[in-house]
Amino acid sequence: MNNIVQLRSNIIEACNRCIEDCYACAKSCQKMLGMESCVKLCGRCIDACKDCISAFESNSQDRGLYLQACVDACRACAEECSKHQHEDCQKCAASCYNCIEECEDMML
């Protein structure tokens, strides 16, 4: 039982970190020209991570759907942010990839 609690904790922690880093990225990218896709995908990622946390905290039966939605949103965000040398984008991408890894581990 301890392993399940730890995995759940890891996902929530990864999602929270992803939310923080995506928010910082979106905020800094709003001031830059040509970064609209980055801002948009960060917003989607933040929403998906929040939904995933809510699903785990409420023990929702649909956790798998939220995990997959989180993976999809994080992957799109990470791929976009990875294209930019901007420090906040790189940090966001790293958090997204970590979040993907945690979610995929839980889906196995």
mmCIF file of N, CA, C and O in Angstrom:
data_model
loop_
_atom_site.group_PDB
_atom_site.id
_atom_site.type_symbol
_atom_site.label_atom_id
_atom_site.label_comp_id
_atom_site.label_asym_id
_atom_site.label_seq_id
_atom_site.Cartn_x
_atom_site.Cartn_y
_atom_site.Cartn_z
ATOM 1 N N MET A 1 0.821 -1.195 0.000
ATOM 2 C CA MET A 1 0.000 0.000 0.000
ATOM 3 C C MET A 1 0.862 1.256 0.000
ATOM 4 O O MET A 1 0.496 2.258 -0.570
ATOM 5 N N ASN A 2 2.018 1.190 0.622
ATOM 6 C CA ASN A 2 2.918 2.335 0.667
ATOM 7 C C ASN A 2 3.353 2.783 -0.729
ATOM 8 O O ASN A 2 3.502 3.967 -0.976
ATOM 9 N N ASN A 3 3.586 1.841 -1.626
ATOM 10 C CA ASN A 3 4.029 2.181 -2.975
ATOM 11 C C ASN A 3 2.980 2.977 -3.734
ATOM 12 O O ASN A 3 3.309 3.898 -4.468
ATOM 13 N N ILE A 4 1.723 2.635 -3.577
ATOM 14 C CA ILE A 4 0.650 3.357 -4.257
ATOM 15 C C ILE A 4 0.563 4.786 -3.729
ATOM 16 O O ILE A 4 0.424 5.732 -4.495
ATOM 17 N N VAL A 5 0.663 4.946 -2.434
ATOM 18 C CA VAL A 5 0.627 6.283 -1.834
ATOM 19 C C VAL A 5 1.795 7.113 -2.350
ATOM 20 O O VAL A 5 1.642 8.281 -2.694
ATOM 21 N N GLN A 6 2.987 6.509 -2.427
ATOM 22 C CA GLN A 6 4.167 7.222 -2.909
ATOM 23 C C GLN A 6 3.996 7.618 -4.379
ATOM 24 O O GLN A 6 4.324 8.735 -4.755
ATOM 25 N N LEU A 7 3.493 6.716 -5.216
ATOM 26 C CA LEU A 7 3.273 7.036 -6.628
ATOM 27 C C LEU A 7 2.288 8.189 -6.774
ATOM 28 O O LEU A 7 2.494 9.097 -7.568
ATOM 29 N N ARG A 8 1.234 8.145 -5.984
ATOM 30 C CA ARG A 8 0.230 9.211 -6.013
ATOM 31 C C ARG A 8 0.868 10.539 -5.608
ATOM 32 O O ARG A 8 0.644 11.569 -6.222
ATOM 33 N N SER A 9 1.691 10.485 -4.580
ATOM 34 C CA SER A 9 2.391 11.672 -4.102
ATOM 35 C C SER A 9 3.335 12.209 -5.179
ATOM 36 O O SER A 9 3.440 13.413 -5.378
ATOM 37 N N ASN A 10 4.029 11.315 -5.880
ATOM 38 C CA ASN A 10 4.946 11.722 -6.946
ATOM 39 C C ASN A 10 4.208 12.423 -8.075
ATOM 40 O O ASN A 10 4.706 13.410 -8.629
ATOM 41 N N ILE A 11 3.045 11.926 -8.437
ATOM 42 C CA ILE A 11 2.265 12.543 -9.516
ATOM 43 C C ILE A 11 1.805 13.926 -9.091
ATOM 44 O O ILE A 11 1.927 14.884 -9.851
ATOM 45 N N ILE A 12 1.293 14.044 -7.900
ATOM 46 C CA ILE A 12 0.811 15.339 -7.422
ATOM 47 C C ILE A 12 1.963 16.340 -7.354
ATOM 48 O O ILE A 12 1.829 17.484 -7.791
ATOM 49 N N GLU A 13 3.106 15.894 -6.863
ATOM 50 C CA GLU A 13 4.279 16.766 -6.792
ATOM 51 C C GLU A 13 4.739 17.180 -8.193
ATOM 52 O O GLU A 13 5.040 18.356 -8.436
ATOM 53 N N ALA A 14 4.787 16.229 -9.119
ATOM 54 C CA ALA A 14 5.212 16.527 -10.488
ATOM 55 C C ALA A 14 4.236 17.492 -11.160
ATOM 56 O O ALA A 14 4.652 18.426 -11.857
ATOM 57 N N CYS A 15 2.955 17.284 -10.940
ATOM 58 C CA CYS A 15 1.940 18.181 -11.520
ATOM 59 C C CYS A 15 2.050 19.586 -10.929
ATOM 60 O O CYS A 15 1.960 20.576 -11.661
ATOM 61 N N ASN A 16 2.251 19.670 -9.628
ATOM 62 C CA ASN A 16 2.399 20.984 -9.002
ATOM 63 C C ASN A 16 3.622 21.728 -9.534
ATOM 64 O O ASN A 16 3.552 22.925 -9.816
ATOM 65 N N ARG A 17 4.726 21.035 -9.698
ATOM 66 C CA ARG A 17 5.942 21.647 -10.240
ATOM 67 C C ARG A 17 5.703 22.087 -11.683
ATOM 68 O O ARG A 17 6.106 23.168 -12.094
ATOM 69 N N CYS A 18 5.020 21.262 -12.422
ATOM 70 C CA CYS A 18 4.706 21.571 -13.819
ATOM 71 C C CYS A 18 3.827 22.830 -13.894
ATOM 72 O O CYS A 18 4.076 23.717 -14.719
ATOM 73 N N ILE A 19 2.840 22.906 -13.034
ATOM 74 C CA ILE A 19 1.958 24.082 -12.998
ATOM 75 C C ILE A 19 2.774 25.339 -12.720
ATOM 76 O O ILE A 19 2.635 26.353 -13.413
ATOM 77 N N GLU A 20 3.635 25.278 -11.723
ATOM 78 C CA GLU A 20 4.461 26.441 -11.365
ATOM 79 C C GLU A 20 5.354 26.876 -12.516
ATOM 80 O O GLU A 20 5.439 28.067 -12.842
ATOM 81 N N ASP A 21 6.038 25.905 -13.131
ATOM 82 C CA ASP A 21 6.977 26.244 -14.200
ATOM 83 C C ASP A 21 6.264 26.676 -15.478
ATOM 84 O O ASP A 21 6.745 27.570 -16.184
ATOM 85 N N CYS A 22 5.114 26.085 -15.762
ATOM 86 C CA CYS A 22 4.334 26.510 -16.930
ATOM 87 C C CYS A 22 3.780 27.923 -16.730
ATOM 88 O O CYS A 22 3.761 28.727 -17.662
ATOM 89 N N TYR A 23 3.357 28.221 -15.524
ATOM 90 C CA TYR A 23 2.849 29.555 -15.221
ATOM 91 C C TYR A 23 3.962 30.593 -15.409
ATOM 92 O O TYR A 23 3.745 31.630 -16.039
ATOM 93 N N ALA A 24 5.152 30.306 -14.883
ATOM 94 C CA ALA A 24 6.286 31.229 -15.027
ATOM 95 C C ALA A 24 6.659 31.407 -16.494
ATOM 96 O O ALA A 24 6.952 32.521 -16.949
ATOM 97 N N CYS A 25 6.625 30.319 -17.237
ATOM 98 C CA CYS A 25 6.941 30.366 -18.663
ATOM 99 C C CYS A 25 5.918 31.214 -19.412
ATOM 100 O O CYS A 25 6.287 32.096 -20.196
ATOM 101 N N ALA A 26 4.655 30.945 -19.183
ATOM 102 C CA ALA A 26 3.592 31.692 -19.878
ATOM 103 C C ALA A 26 3.679 33.177 -19.546
ATOM 104 O O ALA A 26 3.538 34.028 -20.434
ATOM 105 N N LYS A 27 3.931 33.468 -18.293
ATOM 106 C CA LYS A 27 4.020 34.870 -17.871
ATOM 107 C C LYS A 27 5.171 35.582 -18.573
ATOM 108 O O LYS A 27 5.004 36.701 -19.064
ATOM 109 N N SER A 28 6.322 34.948 -18.639
ATOM 110 C CA SER A 28 7.460 35.602 -19.290
ATOM 111 C C SER A 28 7.314 35.630 -20.810
ATOM 112 O O SER A 28 7.757 36.573 -21.453
ATOM 113 N N CYS A 29 6.677 34.611 -21.378
ATOM 114 C CA CYS A 29 6.521 34.553 -22.832
ATOM 115 C C CYS A 29 5.457 35.526 -23.350
ATOM 116 O O CYS A 29 5.490 35.895 -24.523
ATOM 117 N N GLN A 30 4.540 35.932 -22.488
ATOM 118 C CA GLN A 30 3.510 36.892 -22.905
ATOM 119 C C GLN A 30 4.132 38.202 -23.368
ATOM 120 O O GLN A 30 3.550 38.911 -24.167
ATOM 121 N N LYS A 31 5.308 38.503 -22.878
ATOM 122 C CA LYS A 31 5.986 39.753 -23.199
ATOM 123 C C LYS A 31 6.806 39.655 -24.489
ATOM 124 O O LYS A 31 7.377 40.646 -24.922
ATOM 125 N N MET A 32 6.888 38.470 -25.074
ATOM 126 C CA MET A 32 7.730 38.247 -26.254
ATOM 127 C C MET A 32 6.885 38.035 -27.500
ATOM 128 O O MET A 32 5.838 37.395 -27.443
ATOM 129 N N LEU A 33 7.375 38.547 -28.594
ATOM 130 C CA LEU A 33 6.705 38.344 -29.881
ATOM 131 C C LEU A 33 6.905 36.905 -30.357
ATOM 132 O O LEU A 33 7.965 36.324 -30.152
ATOM 133 N N GLY A 34 5.899 36.350 -30.983
ATOM 134 C CA GLY A 34 5.996 35.022 -31.569
ATOM 135 C C GLY A 34 5.909 33.869 -30.583
ATOM 136 O O GLY A 34 6.205 32.733 -30.939
ATOM 137 N N MET A 35 5.500 34.136 -29.371
ATOM 138 C CA MET A 35 5.459 33.083 -28.357
ATOM 139 C C MET A 35 4.022 32.694 -27.989
ATOM 140 O O MET A 35 3.784 32.085 -26.948
ATOM 141 N N GLU A 36 3.091 33.023 -28.858
ATOM 142 C CA GLU A 36 1.678 32.756 -28.585
ATOM 143 C C GLU A 36 1.398 31.272 -28.373
ATOM 144 O O GLU A 36 0.622 30.896 -27.484
ATOM 145 N N SER A 37 2.017 30.417 -29.188
ATOM 146 C CA SER A 37 1.797 28.969 -29.045
ATOM 147 C C SER A 37 2.297 28.467 -27.703
ATOM 148 O O SER A 37 1.668 27.621 -27.068
ATOM 149 N N CYS A 38 3.409 28.995 -27.282
ATOM 150 C CA CYS A 38 3.985 28.602 -25.993
ATOM 151 C C CYS A 38 3.016 28.966 -24.863
ATOM 152 O O CYS A 38 2.727 28.137 -23.999
ATOM 153 N N VAL A 39 2.521 30.172 -24.885
ATOM 154 C CA VAL A 39 1.597 30.632 -23.846
ATOM 155 C C VAL A 39 0.326 29.784 -23.843
ATOM 156 O O VAL A 39 -0.149 29.340 -22.791
ATOM 157 N N LYS A 40 -0.205 29.519 -25.024
ATOM 158 C CA LYS A 40 -1.436 28.732 -25.156
ATOM 159 C C LYS A 40 -1.243 27.301 -24.636
ATOM 160 O O LYS A 40 -2.072 26.788 -23.880
ATOM 161 N N LEU A 41 -0.142 26.676 -25.026
ATOM 162 C CA LEU A 41 0.099 25.298 -24.602
ATOM 163 C C LEU A 41 0.423 25.206 -23.114
ATOM 164 O O LEU A 41 0.050 24.227 -22.459
ATOM 165 N N CYS A 42 1.071 26.230 -22.575
ATOM 166 C CA CYS A 42 1.300 26.267 -21.123
ATOM 167 C C CYS A 42 -0.037 26.320 -20.383
ATOM 168 O O CYS A 42 -0.220 25.634 -19.375
ATOM 169 N N GLY A 43 -0.966 27.106 -20.886
ATOM 170 C CA GLY A 43 -2.284 27.195 -20.273
ATOM 171 C C GLY A 43 -3.019 25.868 -20.282
ATOM 172 O O GLY A 43 -3.628 25.461 -19.280
ATOM 173 N N ARG A 44 -2.942 25.167 -21.404
ATOM 174 C CA ARG A 44 -3.574 23.848 -21.493
ATOM 175 C C ARG A 44 -2.925 22.858 -20.526
ATOM 176 O O ARG A 44 -3.608 22.047 -19.891
ATOM 177 N N CYS A 45 -1.612 22.936 -20.434
ATOM 178 C CA CYS A 45 -0.873 22.042 -19.541
ATOM 179 C C CYS A 45 -1.254 22.310 -18.083
ATOM 180 O O CYS A 45 -1.483 21.376 -17.317
ATOM 181 N N ILE A 46 -1.322 23.561 -17.718
ATOM 182 C CA ILE A 46 -1.716 23.934 -16.352
ATOM 183 C C ILE A 46 -3.095 23.364 -16.030
ATOM 184 O O ILE A 46 -3.295 22.749 -14.979
ATOM 185 N N ASP A 47 -4.041 23.534 -16.940
ATOM 186 C CA ASP A 47 -5.403 23.021 -16.718
ATOM 187 C C ASP A 47 -5.416 21.500 -16.577
ATOM 188 O O ASP A 47 -6.087 20.951 -15.695
ATOM 189 N N ALA A 48 -4.666 20.809 -17.445
ATOM 190 C CA ALA A 48 -4.630 19.346 -17.395
ATOM 191 C C ALA A 48 -3.990 18.856 -16.098
ATOM 192 O O ALA A 48 -4.463 17.882 -15.494
ATOM 193 N N CYS A 49 -2.939 19.532 -15.660
ATOM 194 C CA CYS A 49 -2.283 19.144 -14.406
ATOM 195 C C CYS A 49 -3.207 19.379 -13.211
ATOM 196 O O CYS A 49 -3.276 18.548 -12.303
ATOM 197 N N LYS A 50 -3.927 20.490 -13.213
ATOM 198 C CA LYS A 50 -4.885 20.761 -12.133
ATOM 199 C C LYS A 50 -5.965 19.696 -12.098
ATOM 200 O O LYS A 50 -6.353 19.209 -11.029
ATOM 201 N N ASP A 51 -6.471 19.321 -13.270
ATOM 202 C CA ASP A 51 -7.502 18.283 -13.347
ATOM 203 C C ASP A 51 -6.963 16.941 -12.834
ATOM 204 O O ASP A 51 -7.675 16.197 -12.154
ATOM 205 N N CYS A 52 -5.724 16.643 -13.181
ATOM 206 C CA CYS A 52 -5.105 15.387 -12.753
ATOM 207 C C CYS A 52 -4.969 15.364 -11.229
ATOM 208 O O CYS A 52 -5.297 14.362 -10.584
ATOM 209 N N ILE A 53 -4.514 16.455 -10.650
ATOM 210 C CA ILE A 53 -4.400 16.537 -9.188
ATOM 211 C C ILE A 53 -5.770 16.344 -8.542
ATOM 212 O O ILE A 53 -5.906 15.569 -7.589
ATOM 213 N N SER A 54 -6.778 17.015 -9.066
ATOM 214 C CA SER A 54 -8.135 16.886 -8.516
ATOM 215 C C SER A 54 -8.626 15.446 -8.591
ATOM 216 O O SER A 54 -9.250 14.939 -7.641
ATOM 217 N N ALA A 55 -8.348 14.779 -9.696
ATOM 218 C CA ALA A 55 -8.778 13.387 -9.865
ATOM 219 C C ALA A 55 -8.123 12.483 -8.831
ATOM 220 O O ALA A 55 -8.764 11.583 -8.282
ATOM 221 N N PHE A 56 -6.855 12.723 -8.538
ATOM 222 C CA PHE A 56 -6.162 11.893 -7.552
ATOM 223 C C PHE A 56 -6.578 12.223 -6.134
ATOM 224 O O PHE A 56 -6.704 11.336 -5.300
ATOM 225 N N GLU A 57 -6.796 13.488 -5.861
ATOM 226 C CA GLU A 57 -7.203 13.870 -4.512
ATOM 227 C C GLU A 57 -8.618 13.400 -4.184
ATOM 228 O O GLU A 57 -8.939 13.137 -3.034
ATOM 229 N N SER A 58 -9.467 13.282 -5.189
ATOM 230 C CA SER A 58 -10.844 12.848 -4.960
ATOM 231 C C SER A 58 -11.035 11.349 -5.205
ATOM 232 O O SER A 58 -12.136 10.839 -5.103
ATOM 233 N N ASN A 59 -9.944 10.656 -5.541
ATOM 234 C CA ASN A 59 -10.010 9.232 -5.869
ATOM 235 C C ASN A 59 -11.002 8.940 -6.991
ATOM 236 O O ASN A 59 -11.728 7.953 -6.960
ATOM 237 N N SER A 60 -11.026 9.798 -7.976
ATOM 238 C CA SER A 60 -11.927 9.644 -9.112
ATOM 239 C C SER A 60 -11.695 8.316 -9.831
ATOM 240 O O SER A 60 -10.563 7.863 -9.975
ATOM 241 N N GLN A 61 -12.773 7.721 -10.260
ATOM 242 C CA GLN A 61 -12.691 6.478 -11.029
ATOM 243 C C GLN A 61 -12.098 6.718 -12.417
ATOM 244 O O GLN A 61 -11.661 5.789 -13.077
ATOM 245 N N ASP A 62 -12.115 7.972 -12.859
ATOM 246 C CA ASP A 62 -11.626 8.333 -14.191
ATOM 247 C C ASP A 62 -10.176 8.816 -14.185
ATOM 248 O O ASP A 62 -9.748 9.509 -15.092
ATOM 249 N N ARG A 63 -9.417 8.419 -13.180
ATOM 250 C CA ARG A 63 -8.021 8.887 -13.077
ATOM 251 C C ARG A 63 -7.227 8.601 -14.336
ATOM 252 O O ARG A 63 -6.411 9.410 -14.755
ATOM 253 N N GLY A 64 -7.453 7.460 -14.938
ATOM 254 C CA GLY A 64 -6.722 7.093 -16.157
ATOM 255 C C GLY A 64 -6.934 8.096 -17.280
ATOM 256 O O GLY A 64 -5.998 8.436 -18.010
ATOM 257 N N LEU A 65 -8.160 8.581 -17.407
ATOM 258 C CA LEU A 65 -8.453 9.580 -18.436
ATOM 259 C C LEU A 65 -7.716 10.880 -18.152
ATOM 260 O O LEU A 65 -7.182 11.513 -19.069
ATOM 261 N N TYR A 66 -7.672 11.261 -16.891
ATOM 262 C CA TYR A 66 -6.975 12.491 -16.517
ATOM 263 C C TYR A 66 -5.466 12.345 -16.667
ATOM 264 O O TYR A 66 -4.780 13.288 -17.058
ATOM 265 N N LEU A 67 -4.951 11.165 -16.353
ATOM 266 C CA LEU A 67 -3.526 10.909 -16.557
ATOM 267 C C LEU A 67 -3.163 11.052 -18.032
ATOM 268 O O LEU A 67 -2.172 11.693 -18.375
ATOM 269 N N GLN A 68 -3.979 10.456 -18.902
ATOM 270 C CA GLN A 68 -3.690 10.522 -20.335
ATOM 271 C C GLN A 68 -3.817 11.949 -20.855
ATOM 272 O O GLN A 68 -3.004 12.400 -21.664
ATOM 273 N N ALA A 69 -4.822 12.670 -20.393
ATOM 274 C CA ALA A 69 -4.986 14.071 -20.804
ATOM 275 C C ALA A 69 -3.788 14.904 -20.348
ATOM 276 O O ALA A 69 -3.315 15.781 -21.081
ATOM 277 N N CYS A 70 -3.296 14.615 -19.164
ATOM 278 C CA CYS A 70 -2.131 15.320 -18.633
ATOM 279 C C CYS A 70 -0.897 15.007 -19.485
ATOM 280 O O CYS A 70 -0.138 15.911 -19.848
ATOM 281 N N VAL A 71 -0.699 13.757 -19.807
ATOM 282 C CA VAL A 71 0.435 13.357 -20.651
ATOM 283 C C VAL A 71 0.362 14.070 -22.000
ATOM 284 O O VAL A 71 1.360 14.619 -22.480
ATOM 285 N N ASP A 72 -0.804 14.074 -22.608
ATOM 286 C CA ASP A 72 -0.959 14.703 -23.920
ATOM 287 C C ASP A 72 -0.678 16.205 -23.871
ATOM 288 O O ASP A 72 0.034 16.741 -24.727
ATOM 289 N N ALA A 73 -1.217 16.876 -22.857
ATOM 290 C CA ALA A 73 -1.009 18.325 -22.726
ATOM 291 C C ALA A 73 0.449 18.637 -22.410
ATOM 292 O O ALA A 73 1.026 19.574 -22.976
ATOM 293 N N CYS A 74 1.040 17.866 -21.521
ATOM 294 C CA CYS A 74 2.448 18.087 -21.162
ATOM 295 C C CYS A 74 3.365 17.836 -22.358
ATOM 296 O O CYS A 74 4.333 18.574 -22.565
ATOM 297 N N ARG A 75 3.061 16.807 -23.122
ATOM 298 C CA ARG A 75 3.905 16.488 -24.284
ATOM 299 C C ARG A 75 3.860 17.628 -25.302
ATOM 300 O O ARG A 75 4.902 18.058 -25.820
ATOM 301 N N ALA A 76 2.675 18.135 -25.590
ATOM 302 C CA ALA A 76 2.551 19.241 -26.556
ATOM 303 C C ALA A 76 3.287 20.474 -26.048
ATOM 304 O O ALA A 76 4.005 21.146 -26.808
ATOM 305 N N CYS A 77 3.143 20.764 -24.774
ATOM 306 C CA CYS A 77 3.803 21.927 -24.175
ATOM 307 C C CYS A 77 5.325 21.752 -24.201
ATOM 308 O O CYS A 77 6.058 22.661 -24.583
ATOM 309 N N ALA A 78 5.790 20.587 -23.801
ATOM 310 C CA ALA A 78 7.230 20.318 -23.759
ATOM 311 C C ALA A 78 7.856 20.407 -25.146
ATOM 312 O O ALA A 78 8.945 20.965 -25.305
ATOM 313 N N GLU A 79 7.169 19.877 -26.141
ATOM 314 C CA GLU A 79 7.706 19.928 -27.502
ATOM 315 C C GLU A 79 7.829 21.361 -27.997
ATOM 316 O O GLU A 79 8.816 21.718 -28.634
ATOM 317 N N GLU A 80 6.840 22.193 -27.685
ATOM 318 C CA GLU A 80 6.903 23.599 -28.091
ATOM 319 C C GLU A 80 7.986 24.340 -27.312
ATOM 320 O O GLU A 80 8.799 25.052 -27.890
ATOM 321 N N CYS A 81 7.997 24.178 -26.006
ATOM 322 C CA CYS A 81 8.965 24.900 -25.165
ATOM 323 C C CYS A 81 10.402 24.484 -25.466
ATOM 324 O O CYS A 81 11.321 25.291 -25.355
ATOM 325 N N SER A 82 10.598 23.222 -25.849
ATOM 326 C CA SER A 82 11.945 22.733 -26.156
ATOM 327 C C SER A 82 12.554 23.435 -27.364
ATOM 328 O O SER A 82 13.779 23.443 -27.525
ATOM 329 N N LYS A 83 11.722 24.020 -28.193
ATOM 330 C CA LYS A 83 12.204 24.716 -29.392
ATOM 331 C C LYS A 83 12.871 26.042 -29.064
ATOM 332 O O LYS A 83 13.585 26.597 -29.890
ATOM 333 N N HIS A 84 12.647 26.553 -27.866
ATOM 334 C CA HIS A 84 13.110 27.886 -27.495
ATOM 335 C C HIS A 84 14.269 27.808 -26.516
ATOM 336 O O HIS A 84 14.271 26.988 -25.613
ATOM 337 N N GLN A 85 15.229 28.687 -26.693
ATOM 338 C CA GLN A 85 16.394 28.725 -25.810
ATOM 339 C C GLN A 85 16.130 29.529 -24.543
ATOM 340 O O GLN A 85 16.977 29.608 -23.667
ATOM 341 N N HIS A 86 14.970 30.113 -24.460
ATOM 342 C CA HIS A 86 14.568 30.911 -23.312
ATOM 343 C C HIS A 86 14.622 30.044 -22.049
ATOM 344 O O HIS A 86 14.132 28.911 -22.036
ATOM 345 N N GLU A 87 15.219 30.550 -20.965
ATOM 346 C CA GLU A 87 15.411 29.769 -19.740
ATOM 347 C C GLU A 87 14.093 29.248 -19.161
ATOM 348 O O GLU A 87 14.000 28.086 -18.751
ATOM 349 N N ASP A 88 13.070 30.101 -19.124
ATOM 350 C CA ASP A 88 11.786 29.657 -18.572
ATOM 351 C C ASP A 88 11.158 28.564 -19.431
ATOM 352 O O ASP A 88 10.515 27.653 -18.903
ATOM 353 N N CYS A 89 11.351 28.637 -20.734
ATOM 354 C CA CYS A 89 10.829 27.589 -21.627
ATOM 355 C C CYS A 89 11.543 26.260 -21.375
ATOM 356 O O CYS A 89 10.900 25.205 -21.330
ATOM 357 N N GLN A 90 12.840 26.309 -21.215
ATOM 358 C CA GLN A 90 13.598 25.085 -20.968
ATOM 359 C C GLN A 90 13.214 24.449 -19.628
ATOM 360 O O GLN A 90 13.068 23.229 -19.528
ATOM 361 N N LYS A 91 13.023 25.277 -18.618
ATOM 362 C CA LYS A 91 12.611 24.780 -17.307
ATOM 363 C C LYS A 91 11.210 24.169 -17.378
ATOM 364 O O LYS A 91 10.943 23.118 -16.797
ATOM 365 N N CYS A 92 10.332 24.823 -18.116
ATOM 366 C CA CYS A 92 8.973 24.324 -18.298
ATOM 367 C C CYS A 92 8.994 22.970 -19.011
ATOM 368 O O CYS A 92 8.313 22.027 -18.592
ATOM 369 N N ALA A 93 9.768 22.875 -20.071
ATOM 370 C CA ALA A 93 9.866 21.617 -20.816
ATOM 371 C C ALA A 93 10.359 20.488 -19.915
ATOM 372 O O ALA A 93 9.816 19.375 -19.946
ATOM 373 N N ALA A 94 11.362 20.766 -19.100
ATOM 374 C CA ALA A 94 11.892 19.743 -18.200
ATOM 375 C C ALA A 94 10.823 19.278 -17.202
ATOM 376 O O ALA A 94 10.680 18.081 -16.947
ATOM 377 N N SER A 95 10.063 20.218 -16.675
ATOM 378 C CA SER A 95 8.983 19.858 -15.741
ATOM 379 C C SER A 95 7.901 19.051 -16.436
ATOM 380 O O SER A 95 7.352 18.104 -15.864
ATOM 381 N N CYS A 96 7.583 19.429 -17.665
ATOM 382 C CA CYS A 96 6.585 18.682 -18.433
ATOM 383 C C CYS A 96 7.045 17.245 -18.676
ATOM 384 O O CYS A 96 6.263 16.302 -18.513
ATOM 385 N N TYR A 97 8.308 17.075 -19.067
ATOM 386 C CA TYR A 97 8.817 15.722 -19.308
ATOM 387 C C TYR A 97 8.818 14.897 -18.020
ATOM 388 O O TYR A 97 8.505 13.698 -18.041
ATOM 389 N N ASN A 98 9.119 15.515 -16.894
ATOM 390 C CA ASN A 98 9.068 14.818 -15.612
ATOM 391 C C ASN A 98 7.632 14.412 -15.285
ATOM 392 O O ASN A 98 7.379 13.297 -14.817
ATOM 393 N N CYS A 99 6.701 15.308 -15.528
ATOM 394 C CA CYS A 99 5.291 15.025 -15.283
ATOM 395 C C CYS A 99 4.811 13.865 -16.158
ATOM 396 O O CYS A 99 4.108 12.969 -15.684
ATOM 397 N N ILE A 100 5.219 13.872 -17.407
ATOM 398 C CA ILE A 100 4.872 12.782 -18.333
ATOM 399 C C ILE A 100 5.372 11.453 -17.774
ATOM 400 O O ILE A 100 4.638 10.455 -17.748
ATOM 401 N N GLU A 101 6.621 11.441 -17.330
ATOM 402 C CA GLU A 101 7.216 10.218 -16.798
ATOM 403 C C GLU A 101 6.437 9.701 -15.586
ATOM 404 O O GLU A 101 6.142 8.504 -15.490
ATOM 405 N N GLU A 102 6.094 10.593 -14.678
ATOM 406 C CA GLU A 102 5.346 10.182 -13.482
ATOM 407 C C GLU A 102 3.959 9.643 -13.856
ATOM 408 O O GLU A 102 3.518 8.628 -13.310
ATOM 409 N N CYS A 103 3.284 10.315 -14.767
ATOM 410 C CA CYS A 103 1.948 9.869 -15.182
ATOM 411 C C CYS A 103 2.018 8.519 -15.891
ATOM 412 O O CYS A 103 1.207 7.628 -15.624
ATOM 413 N N GLU A 104 2.990 8.361 -16.794
ATOM 414 C CA GLU A 104 3.121 7.102 -17.516
ATOM 415 C C GLU A 104 3.471 5.959 -16.582
ATOM 416 O O GLU A 104 2.996 4.843 -16.777
ATOM 417 N N ASP A 105 4.277 6.226 -15.556
ATOM 418 C CA ASP A 105 4.595 5.181 -14.569
ATOM 419 C C ASP A 105 3.329 4.709 -13.859
ATOM 420 O O ASP A 105 3.178 3.530 -13.580
ATOM 421 N N MET A 106 2.433 5.630 -13.578
ATOM 422 C CA MET A 106 1.198 5.284 -12.889
ATOM 423 C C MET A 106 0.239 4.526 -13.808
ATOM 424 O O MET A 106 -0.563 3.715 -13.343
ATOM 425 N N MET A 107 0.322 4.772 -15.109
ATOM 426 C CA MET A 107 -0.584 4.112 -16.051
ATOM 427 C C MET A 107 -0.166 2.677 -16.356
ATOM 428 O O MET A 107 -0.958 1.914 -16.897
ATOM 429 N N LEU A 108 1.054 2.302 -16.000
ATOM 430 C CA LEU A 108 1.527 0.938 -16.300
ATOM 431 C C LEU A 108 0.820 -0.101 -15.486
ATOM 432 O O LEU A 108 0.397 0.009 -14.436
#
